mmCIF file of C-alpha atoms and ligand atoms in Angstrom:
data_model
loop_
_atom_site.group_PDB
_atom_site.id
_atom_site.type_symbol
_atom_site.label_atom_id
_atom_site.label_comp_id
_atom_site.label_asym_id
_atom_site.label_seq_id
_atom_site.Cartn_x
_atom_site.Cartn_y
_atom_site.Cartn_z
ATOM 1 C CA MET A 10 -15.350 64.900 -15.504
ATOM 2 C CA THR A 11 -18.225 66.053 -13.273
ATOM 3 C CA LYS A 12 -19.642 63.317 -11.144
ATOM 4 C CA ILE A 13 -23.404 62.841 -11.517
ATOM 5 C CA LEU A 14 -25.038 62.536 -8.107
ATOM 6 C CA SER A 15 -28.389 60.824 -7.782
ATOM 7 C CA GLY A 16 -30.885 59.686 -5.185
ATOM 8 C CA ARG A 17 -28.804 56.527 -4.850
ATOM 9 C CA THR A 18 -25.466 58.234 -4.174
ATOM 10 C CA ARG A 19 -24.129 57.088 -0.807
ATOM 11 C CA ILE A 20 -22.762 59.734 1.527
ATOM 12 C CA TYR A 21 -19.624 59.303 3.619
ATOM 13 C CA GLY A 22 -17.610 61.931 5.410
ATOM 14 C CA ILE A 23 -15.311 63.108 8.136
ATOM 15 C CA ILE A 24 -16.324 64.891 11.317
ATOM 16 C CA GLY A 25 -13.825 67.055 13.160
ATOM 17 C CA CYS A 26 -13.055 70.599 14.187
ATOM 18 C CA PRO A 27 -11.312 71.913 12.190
ATOM 19 C CA VAL A 28 -11.694 69.652 9.114
ATOM 20 C CA GLU A 29 -11.125 72.101 6.289
ATOM 21 C CA HIS A 30 -7.518 70.973 5.777
ATOM 22 C CA SER A 31 -8.198 67.233 5.897
ATOM 23 C CA PHE A 32 -6.628 65.122 3.125
ATOM 24 C CA SER A 33 -9.327 62.442 3.490
ATOM 25 C CA PRO A 34 -11.996 63.864 1.102
ATOM 26 C CA LEU A 35 -9.570 63.844 -1.858
ATOM 27 C CA MET A 36 -8.220 60.415 -0.970
ATOM 28 C CA GLN A 37 -11.634 58.752 -0.403
ATOM 29 C CA ASN A 38 -13.407 60.380 -3.365
ATOM 30 C CA ALA A 39 -10.561 59.262 -5.651
ATOM 31 C CA ALA A 40 -11.013 55.729 -4.276
ATOM 32 C CA PHE A 41 -14.789 55.733 -4.917
ATOM 33 C CA ASP A 42 -14.207 57.022 -8.454
ATOM 34 C CA ALA A 43 -11.491 54.447 -9.183
ATOM 35 C CA LEU A 44 -13.833 51.588 -8.229
ATOM 36 C CA LYS A 45 -16.892 53.258 -9.821
ATOM 37 C CA ILE A 46 -18.753 53.281 -6.508
ATOM 38 C CA ASP A 47 -21.652 55.752 -6.482
ATOM 39 C CA ALA A 48 -20.605 57.609 -3.319
ATOM 40 C CA ARG A 49 -19.262 60.977 -2.155
ATOM 41 C CA TYR A 50 -17.158 61.856 0.876
ATOM 42 C CA LEU A 51 -17.615 65.266 2.517
ATOM 43 C CA ALA A 52 -16.035 67.184 5.379
ATOM 44 C CA PHE A 53 -18.372 68.104 8.252
ATOM 45 C CA SER A 54 -17.156 70.665 10.765
ATOM 46 C CA VAL A 55 -18.760 69.671 14.065
ATOM 47 C CA LYS A 56 -18.306 71.513 17.351
ATOM 48 C CA PRO A 57 -17.648 69.339 20.435
ATOM 49 C CA GLU A 58 -21.026 70.168 22.034
ATOM 50 C CA GLN A 59 -22.823 69.008 18.884
ATOM 51 C CA ILE A 60 -21.409 65.481 18.746
ATOM 52 C CA PRO A 61 -24.610 63.719 19.983
ATOM 53 C CA GLN A 62 -26.695 65.527 17.333
ATOM 54 C CA ALA A 63 -24.114 64.859 14.624
ATOM 55 C CA ILE A 64 -24.064 61.134 15.433
ATOM 56 C CA ALA A 65 -27.878 61.047 15.544
ATOM 57 C CA GLY A 66 -27.745 62.745 12.129
ATOM 58 C CA ILE A 67 -25.680 59.870 10.705
ATOM 59 C CA ARG A 68 -28.568 57.531 11.552
ATOM 60 C CA ALA A 69 -31.344 59.938 10.581
ATOM 61 C CA LEU A 70 -29.843 60.871 7.207
ATOM 62 C CA ASN A 71 -28.542 57.368 6.482
ATOM 63 C CA ILE A 72 -24.965 58.523 6.066
ATOM 64 C CA HIS A 73 -23.105 55.289 5.337
ATOM 65 C CA GLY A 74 -19.888 55.944 7.231
ATOM 66 C CA VAL A 75 -17.644 58.606 8.669
ATOM 67 C CA ASN A 76 -14.104 59.166 9.787
ATOM 68 C CA VAL A 77 -13.673 60.934 13.097
ATOM 69 C CA THR A 78 -10.800 63.271 13.798
ATOM 70 C CA VAL A 79 -9.574 65.698 16.452
ATOM 71 C CA PRO A 80 -11.109 66.488 18.928
ATOM 72 C CA HIS A 81 -13.936 63.911 18.744
ATOM 73 C CA LYS A 82 -12.209 60.519 18.691
ATOM 74 C CA SER A 83 -13.062 59.746 22.337
ATOM 75 C CA SER A 84 -16.328 61.613 22.783
ATOM 76 C CA VAL A 85 -18.115 59.770 19.949
ATOM 77 C CA ILE A 86 -17.738 56.408 21.707
ATOM 78 C CA SER A 87 -20.704 56.833 24.063
ATOM 79 C CA CYS A 88 -22.963 57.494 21.034
ATOM 80 C CA LEU A 89 -22.100 54.231 19.222
ATOM 81 C CA ASP A 90 -23.744 50.783 19.321
ATOM 82 C CA GLU A 91 -20.631 48.629 19.054
ATOM 83 C CA ILE A 92 -16.839 48.912 19.154
ATOM 84 C CA SER A 93 -14.104 46.259 19.141
ATOM 85 C CA PRO A 94 -12.294 45.426 22.422
ATOM 86 C CA LEU A 95 -9.022 46.893 21.096
ATOM 87 C CA THR A 96 -10.791 50.134 20.139
ATOM 88 C CA GLN A 97 -12.393 50.210 23.602
ATOM 89 C CA LEU A 98 -8.976 49.863 25.183
ATOM 90 C CA ILE A 99 -7.480 52.673 23.116
ATOM 91 C CA GLY A 100 -10.507 54.809 23.936
ATOM 92 C CA ALA A 101 -10.526 56.381 20.477
ATOM 93 C CA VAL A 102 -12.566 55.733 17.339
ATOM 94 C CA ASN A 103 -11.517 57.108 13.952
ATOM 95 C CA THR A 104 -14.004 55.238 11.719
ATOM 96 C CA ILE A 105 -17.748 54.598 12.040
ATOM 97 C CA LYS A 106 -19.846 52.332 9.821
ATOM 98 C CA ASN A 107 -23.633 52.624 9.642
ATOM 99 C CA VAL A 108 -25.180 49.181 9.225
ATOM 100 C CA ARG A 109 -28.934 49.757 8.873
ATOM 101 C CA GLY A 110 -28.927 52.305 11.696
ATOM 102 C CA ARG A 111 -26.492 50.379 13.884
ATOM 103 C CA LEU A 112 -23.275 52.384 14.328
ATOM 104 C CA ILE A 113 -20.069 50.349 14.602
ATOM 105 C CA GLY A 114 -16.814 52.071 15.551
ATOM 106 C CA THR A 115 -13.251 50.987 14.932
ATOM 107 C CA ASN A 116 -9.767 52.441 14.953
ATOM 108 C CA THR A 117 -7.909 52.125 11.658
ATOM 109 C CA ASP A 118 -5.072 54.347 12.931
ATOM 110 C CA VAL A 119 -3.849 51.200 14.678
ATOM 111 C CA SER A 120 -3.925 48.897 11.654
ATOM 112 C CA GLY A 121 -2.715 51.796 9.479
ATOM 113 C CA PHE A 122 0.357 52.306 11.639
ATOM 114 C CA ILE A 123 1.207 48.584 11.768
ATOM 115 C CA ARG A 124 0.813 48.322 7.985
ATOM 116 C CA SER A 125 3.031 51.374 7.449
ATOM 117 C CA LEU A 126 5.824 49.500 9.261
ATOM 118 C CA GLU A 127 5.719 46.866 6.520
ATOM 119 C CA THR A 128 7.343 49.414 4.202
ATOM 120 C CA LEU A 129 10.350 49.133 6.540
ATOM 121 C CA ASN A 130 10.036 45.325 6.407
ATOM 122 C CA PHE A 131 9.468 45.558 10.143
ATOM 123 C CA SER A 132 7.296 43.206 12.168
ATOM 124 C CA PRO A 133 6.784 44.119 15.867
ATOM 125 C CA LYS A 134 6.713 40.492 17.071
ATOM 126 C CA HIS A 135 9.361 39.834 19.774
ATOM 127 C CA LYS A 136 10.893 43.288 19.258
ATOM 128 C CA SER A 137 12.146 45.976 21.676
ATOM 129 C CA ILE A 138 10.540 49.293 20.908
ATOM 130 C CA ALA A 139 10.535 52.804 22.399
ATOM 131 C CA LEU A 140 7.803 55.421 22.048
ATOM 132 C CA LEU A 141 8.263 59.144 22.511
ATOM 133 C CA GLY A 142 4.985 60.600 23.786
ATOM 134 C CA ALA A 143 2.000 59.407 25.785
ATOM 135 C CA GLY A 144 -0.937 61.215 24.154
ATOM 136 C CA GLY A 145 -3.788 59.942 21.979
ATOM 137 C CA SER A 146 -1.538 58.821 19.106
ATOM 138 C CA SER A 147 0.732 56.988 21.500
ATOM 139 C CA ARG A 148 -2.213 54.971 22.864
ATOM 140 C CA ALA A 149 -3.081 53.738 19.360
ATOM 141 C CA VAL A 150 0.538 52.925 18.481
ATOM 142 C CA LEU A 151 1.123 51.204 21.822
ATOM 143 C CA ALA A 152 -1.989 49.044 21.479
ATOM 144 C CA GLY A 153 -1.085 48.112 17.896
ATOM 145 C CA LEU A 154 2.495 47.159 18.759
ATOM 146 C CA ALA A 155 1.546 45.192 21.876
ATOM 147 C CA ASP A 156 -1.275 43.448 20.026
ATOM 148 C CA ALA A 157 1.224 42.528 17.280
ATOM 149 C CA GLY A 158 3.446 40.791 19.850
ATOM 150 C CA ALA A 159 6.202 43.300 20.763
ATOM 151 C CA SER A 160 8.195 41.856 23.671
ATOM 152 C CA CYS A 161 9.106 45.163 25.292
ATOM 153 C CA ILE A 162 7.899 48.748 24.889
ATOM 154 C CA PHE A 163 9.528 51.719 26.631
ATOM 155 C CA ILE A 164 7.596 54.975 26.835
ATOM 156 C CA HIS A 165 9.224 58.329 27.355
ATOM 157 C CA ASN A 166 7.044 61.387 27.875
ATOM 158 C CA ARG A 167 7.695 64.976 28.943
ATOM 159 C CA THR A 168 4.957 64.588 31.564
ATOM 160 C CA VAL A 169 6.131 61.412 33.299
ATOM 161 C CA GLY A 170 2.806 60.754 35.081
ATOM 162 C CA ARG A 171 1.048 60.360 31.739
ATOM 163 C CA ALA A 172 3.508 57.681 30.604
ATOM 164 C CA GLU A 173 3.167 55.906 33.955
ATOM 165 C CA SER A 174 -0.656 55.830 33.737
ATOM 166 C CA LEU A 175 -0.421 54.430 30.214
ATOM 167 C CA VAL A 176 1.911 51.665 31.414
ATOM 168 C CA THR A 177 -0.383 50.745 34.319
ATOM 169 C CA GLU A 178 -3.477 50.681 32.123
ATOM 170 C CA PHE A 179 -1.998 48.727 29.202
ATOM 171 C CA SER A 180 0.094 46.277 31.281
ATOM 172 C CA GLN A 181 -3.099 44.584 32.466
ATOM 173 C CA LYS A 182 -4.365 44.153 28.910
ATOM 174 C CA PHE A 183 -1.071 42.997 27.399
ATOM 175 C CA PRO A 184 0.645 40.817 30.007
ATOM 176 C CA ASP A 185 3.011 39.324 27.388
ATOM 177 C CA THR A 186 4.531 42.715 26.560
ATOM 178 C CA GLN A 187 6.807 44.371 29.085
ATOM 179 C CA LEU A 188 5.851 48.058 29.363
ATOM 180 C CA LYS A 189 7.960 50.657 31.139
ATOM 181 C CA SER A 190 7.984 54.422 31.572
ATOM 182 C CA VAL A 191 11.590 55.539 31.027
ATOM 183 C CA SER A 192 13.909 58.556 30.929
ATOM 184 C CA VAL A 193 15.689 59.802 27.799
ATOM 185 C CA LYS A 194 18.855 58.249 29.272
ATOM 186 C CA THR A 195 17.312 54.772 28.974
ATOM 187 C CA ILE A 196 16.339 55.448 25.359
ATOM 188 C CA LEU A 197 19.941 56.508 24.658
ATOM 189 C CA GLU A 198 21.482 53.478 26.346
ATOM 190 C CA THR A 199 19.164 50.663 25.221
ATOM 191 C CA PRO A 200 19.536 48.863 21.880
ATOM 192 C CA LEU A 201 16.185 49.263 20.107
ATOM 193 C CA ASP A 202 14.601 47.585 17.104
ATOM 194 C CA LEU A 203 12.323 50.572 16.577
ATOM 195 C CA LEU A 204 11.907 54.111 17.896
ATOM 196 C CA VAL A 205 8.537 55.839 17.275
ATOM 197 C CA ASN A 206 7.925 59.558 17.687
ATOM 198 C CA THR A 207 4.245 60.038 18.549
ATOM 199 C CA THR A 208 4.666 63.558 19.934
ATOM 200 C CA THR A 209 3.753 66.686 18.043
ATOM 201 C CA VAL A 210 7.343 67.899 18.402
ATOM 202 C CA GLY A 211 8.756 68.525 14.937
ATOM 203 C CA MET A 212 5.485 69.703 13.459
ATOM 204 C CA GLU A 213 5.858 73.442 13.872
ATOM 205 C CA THR A 214 8.721 73.967 16.233
ATOM 206 C CA ASP A 215 11.328 71.325 16.812
ATOM 207 C CA ALA A 216 12.051 71.250 20.510
ATOM 208 C CA SER A 217 13.002 67.573 20.635
ATOM 209 C CA ARG A 218 16.320 67.166 22.343
ATOM 210 C CA LEU A 219 16.851 63.525 21.451
ATOM 211 C CA ASP A 220 20.062 63.116 19.465
ATOM 212 C CA LEU A 221 19.999 59.851 17.513
ATOM 213 C CA SER A 222 23.776 59.915 17.088
ATOM 214 C CA GLN A 223 24.046 59.540 20.864
ATOM 215 C CA CYS A 224 21.822 56.445 20.912
ATOM 216 C CA ARG A 225 23.504 53.089 21.376
ATOM 217 C CA LYS A 226 21.668 51.312 18.567
ATOM 218 C CA ILE A 227 18.397 52.123 16.822
ATOM 219 C CA LYS A 228 17.535 49.822 13.929
ATOM 220 C CA HIS A 229 14.412 51.602 12.592
ATOM 221 C CA LEU A 230 12.651 54.927 13.115
ATOM 222 C CA ALA A 231 9.005 55.902 12.572
ATOM 223 C CA ASP A 232 7.864 59.500 13.013
ATOM 224 C CA LEU A 233 4.079 59.934 12.934
ATOM 225 C CA ILE A 234 4.463 63.492 11.638
ATOM 226 C CA TYR A 235 3.969 63.875 7.880
ATOM 227 C CA SER A 236 4.016 67.666 7.599
ATOM 228 C CA PRO A 237 6.811 68.608 7.303
ATOM 229 C CA PRO A 238 7.656 65.312 5.547
ATOM 230 C CA LYS A 239 11.144 65.293 7.079
ATOM 231 C CA THR A 240 11.425 66.242 10.726
ATOM 232 C CA ARG A 241 14.777 66.787 12.362
ATOM 233 C CA LEU A 242 14.637 63.205 13.675
ATOM 234 C CA LEU A 243 13.986 61.833 10.174
ATOM 235 C CA LYS A 244 16.823 63.907 8.687
ATOM 236 C CA GLN A 245 19.151 62.610 11.371
ATOM 237 C CA ALA A 246 18.052 59.016 10.705
ATOM 238 C CA GLU A 247 18.863 59.522 7.030
ATOM 239 C CA GLU A 248 22.329 60.881 7.865
ATOM 240 C CA LEU A 249 22.988 57.919 10.154
ATOM 241 C CA GLY A 250 21.654 55.340 7.675
ATOM 242 C CA ILE A 251 18.731 54.286 9.909
ATOM 243 C CA PRO A 252 15.757 53.068 7.822
ATOM 244 C CA ALA A 253 12.898 55.476 8.602
ATOM 245 C CA ILE A 254 9.325 56.409 7.676
ATOM 246 C CA ASN A 255 7.195 59.468 8.318
ATOM 247 C CA GLY A 256 3.440 59.487 9.087
ATOM 248 C CA MET A 257 2.299 59.486 5.461
ATOM 249 C CA GLY A 258 2.017 55.684 5.366
ATOM 250 C CA MET A 259 -0.140 55.648 8.483
ATOM 251 C CA LEU A 260 -2.371 58.343 6.966
ATOM 252 C CA LEU A 261 -2.689 56.365 3.745
ATOM 253 C CA TYR A 262 -3.337 52.966 5.326
ATOM 254 C CA GLN A 263 -5.808 54.244 7.935
ATOM 255 C CA GLY A 264 -7.769 55.603 4.954
ATOM 256 C CA CYS A 265 -7.427 52.360 2.997
ATOM 257 C CA ASP A 266 -8.568 50.305 5.987
ATOM 258 C CA ALA A 267 -11.530 52.659 6.586
ATOM 259 C CA PHE A 268 -12.534 52.292 2.930
ATOM 260 C CA THR A 269 -12.477 48.497 3.227
ATOM 261 C CA PHE A 270 -14.353 48.602 6.562
ATOM 262 C CA TRP A 271 -17.160 50.581 4.859
ATOM 263 C CA THR A 272 -17.322 48.917 1.456
ATOM 264 C CA GLY A 273 -15.990 45.404 2.067
ATOM 265 C CA GLN A 274 -13.711 45.916 -0.953
ATOM 266 C CA PRO A 275 -9.913 46.155 -1.157
ATOM 267 C CA ALA A 276 -8.941 49.829 -1.341
ATOM 268 C CA PRO A 277 -7.292 51.168 -4.518
ATOM 269 C CA GLU A 278 -4.131 51.975 -2.604
ATOM 270 C CA THR A 279 -2.065 53.366 -5.473
ATOM 271 C CA VAL A 280 -4.814 55.816 -6.450
ATOM 272 C CA MET A 281 -5.182 56.947 -2.849
ATOM 273 C CA GLN A 282 -1.426 57.301 -2.416
ATOM 274 C CA GLU A 283 -1.165 59.424 -5.576
ATOM 275 C CA GLN A 284 -3.697 61.855 -4.103
ATOM 276 C CA LEU A 285 -1.619 62.221 -0.949
ATOM 277 C CA LEU A 286 1.634 62.649 -2.852
ATOM 278 C CA ASN A 287 0.028 65.432 -4.922
ATOM 279 C CA LEU A 288 -0.825 67.287 -1.728
ATOM 280 C CA VAL A 289 2.584 67.384 -0.075
HETATM 281 P P1 ATR B 305 -1.998 63.327 20.025
HETATM 282 O O1 ATR B 305 -3.432 62.918 20.096
HETATM 283 O O2 ATR B 305 -1.566 63.799 18.645
HETATM 284 O O3 ATR B 305 -1.073 62.276 20.568
HETATM 285 P P2 ATR B 305 -1.860 64.773 22.481
HETATM 286 O O4 ATR B 305 -2.745 63.772 23.116
HETATM 287 O O5 ATR B 305 -2.067 66.224 22.751
HETATM 288 O O6 ATR B 305 -1.868 64.644 20.904
HETATM 289 O O7 ATR B 305 -0.344 64.381 22.854
HETATM 290 C C1 ATR B 305 0.747 65.134 22.426
HETATM 291 C C2 ATR B 305 2.057 64.453 22.863
HETATM 292 O O8 ATR B 305 3.160 65.265 22.438
HETATM 293 C C3 ATR B 305 2.190 64.298 24.372
HETATM 294 O O9 ATR B 305 2.959 63.143 24.641
HETATM 295 C C4 ATR B 305 2.956 65.581 24.737
HETATM 296 O O10 ATR B 305 3.679 65.482 25.947
HETATM 297 P P3 ATR B 305 2.948 65.889 27.342
HETATM 298 O O11 ATR B 305 2.078 64.723 27.733
HETATM 299 O O12 ATR B 305 4.067 66.112 28.273
HETATM 300 O O13 ATR B 305 2.141 67.141 27.054
HETATM 301 C C5 ATR B 305 3.940 65.635 23.590
HETATM 302 N N1 ATR B 305 4.477 66.978 23.384
HETATM 303 C C6 ATR B 305 3.846 68.045 22.835
HETATM 304 N N2 ATR B 305 4.682 69.116 22.800
HETATM 305 C C7 ATR B 305 5.873 68.710 23.337
HETATM 306 C C8 ATR B 305 7.137 69.333 23.562
HETATM 307 N N3 ATR B 305 7.363 70.604 23.222
HETATM 308 N N4 ATR B 305 8.134 68.587 24.114
HETATM 309 C C9 ATR B 305 7.926 67.291 24.446
HETATM 310 N N5 ATR B 305 6.748 66.642 24.243
HETATM 311 C C10 ATR B 305 5.742 67.331 23.704
#
């Protein structure tokens, strides 16, 4: 069925570079259709130097909301009118809402990740957790887990200085969570409630040297990678009987939470999930 667009059709979208391969247009358009909302979601390829103009364009053209993806999640912040304290701390926005010309930014990667853990029946409160990686994704995951009451979070990163800076920065904001930059040896020797891979290792080449069978005790595993759907770490978790999830849940729930942030309505999660499952 062809959708009839009119002068009242609301426009949403995603800005990034590249954006051509984004799953979000299919997922969000299916959600609008399912709830009979007169809106369309488009992909806008925006070069880094054109971010101020693109954000001004959201106001000028009355675009109702956008997702923001690589490499613009940090650079858009200075163009916005309001962001939540947690989003400020992470330093990355993935969703913008236009409220009568006032642009409000949030980060639904954080809530999306925490919600994806529910499929493992895992709550971060009072738990010991280790993160592999200290990049942009790690910041969002770390903030979400600390905000949800994790008691202890270890961070291991190839570039140790990056993990150390993250610990220093976030320790001040989350004094109730013990944060520590650690070696692989510590990850191997410490019993953990959850291990999260936030690195890009496993996406194209799999250079990760962590062997889960050598770990003392890991109760759950989350790998943020969703393509391929089963990284070496996830395959190993399956062999060892460790409950595990890939990044598909985070992708789905960040989209669901963005939809609700824009429309104020519960997202049609099953419809959105079906779209993602058709793509992989
Ligand atoms: P993202 O926003 O997806 O987190 P990023 O900020 O570029 O992307 O961070 C990528 C993460 O993957 C970093 O923790 C990076 O480690 P470094 O800080 O040492 O660069 C990690 N990473 C990427 N390739 C890696 C590899 N081959 N081995 C180990 N870690 C790797």
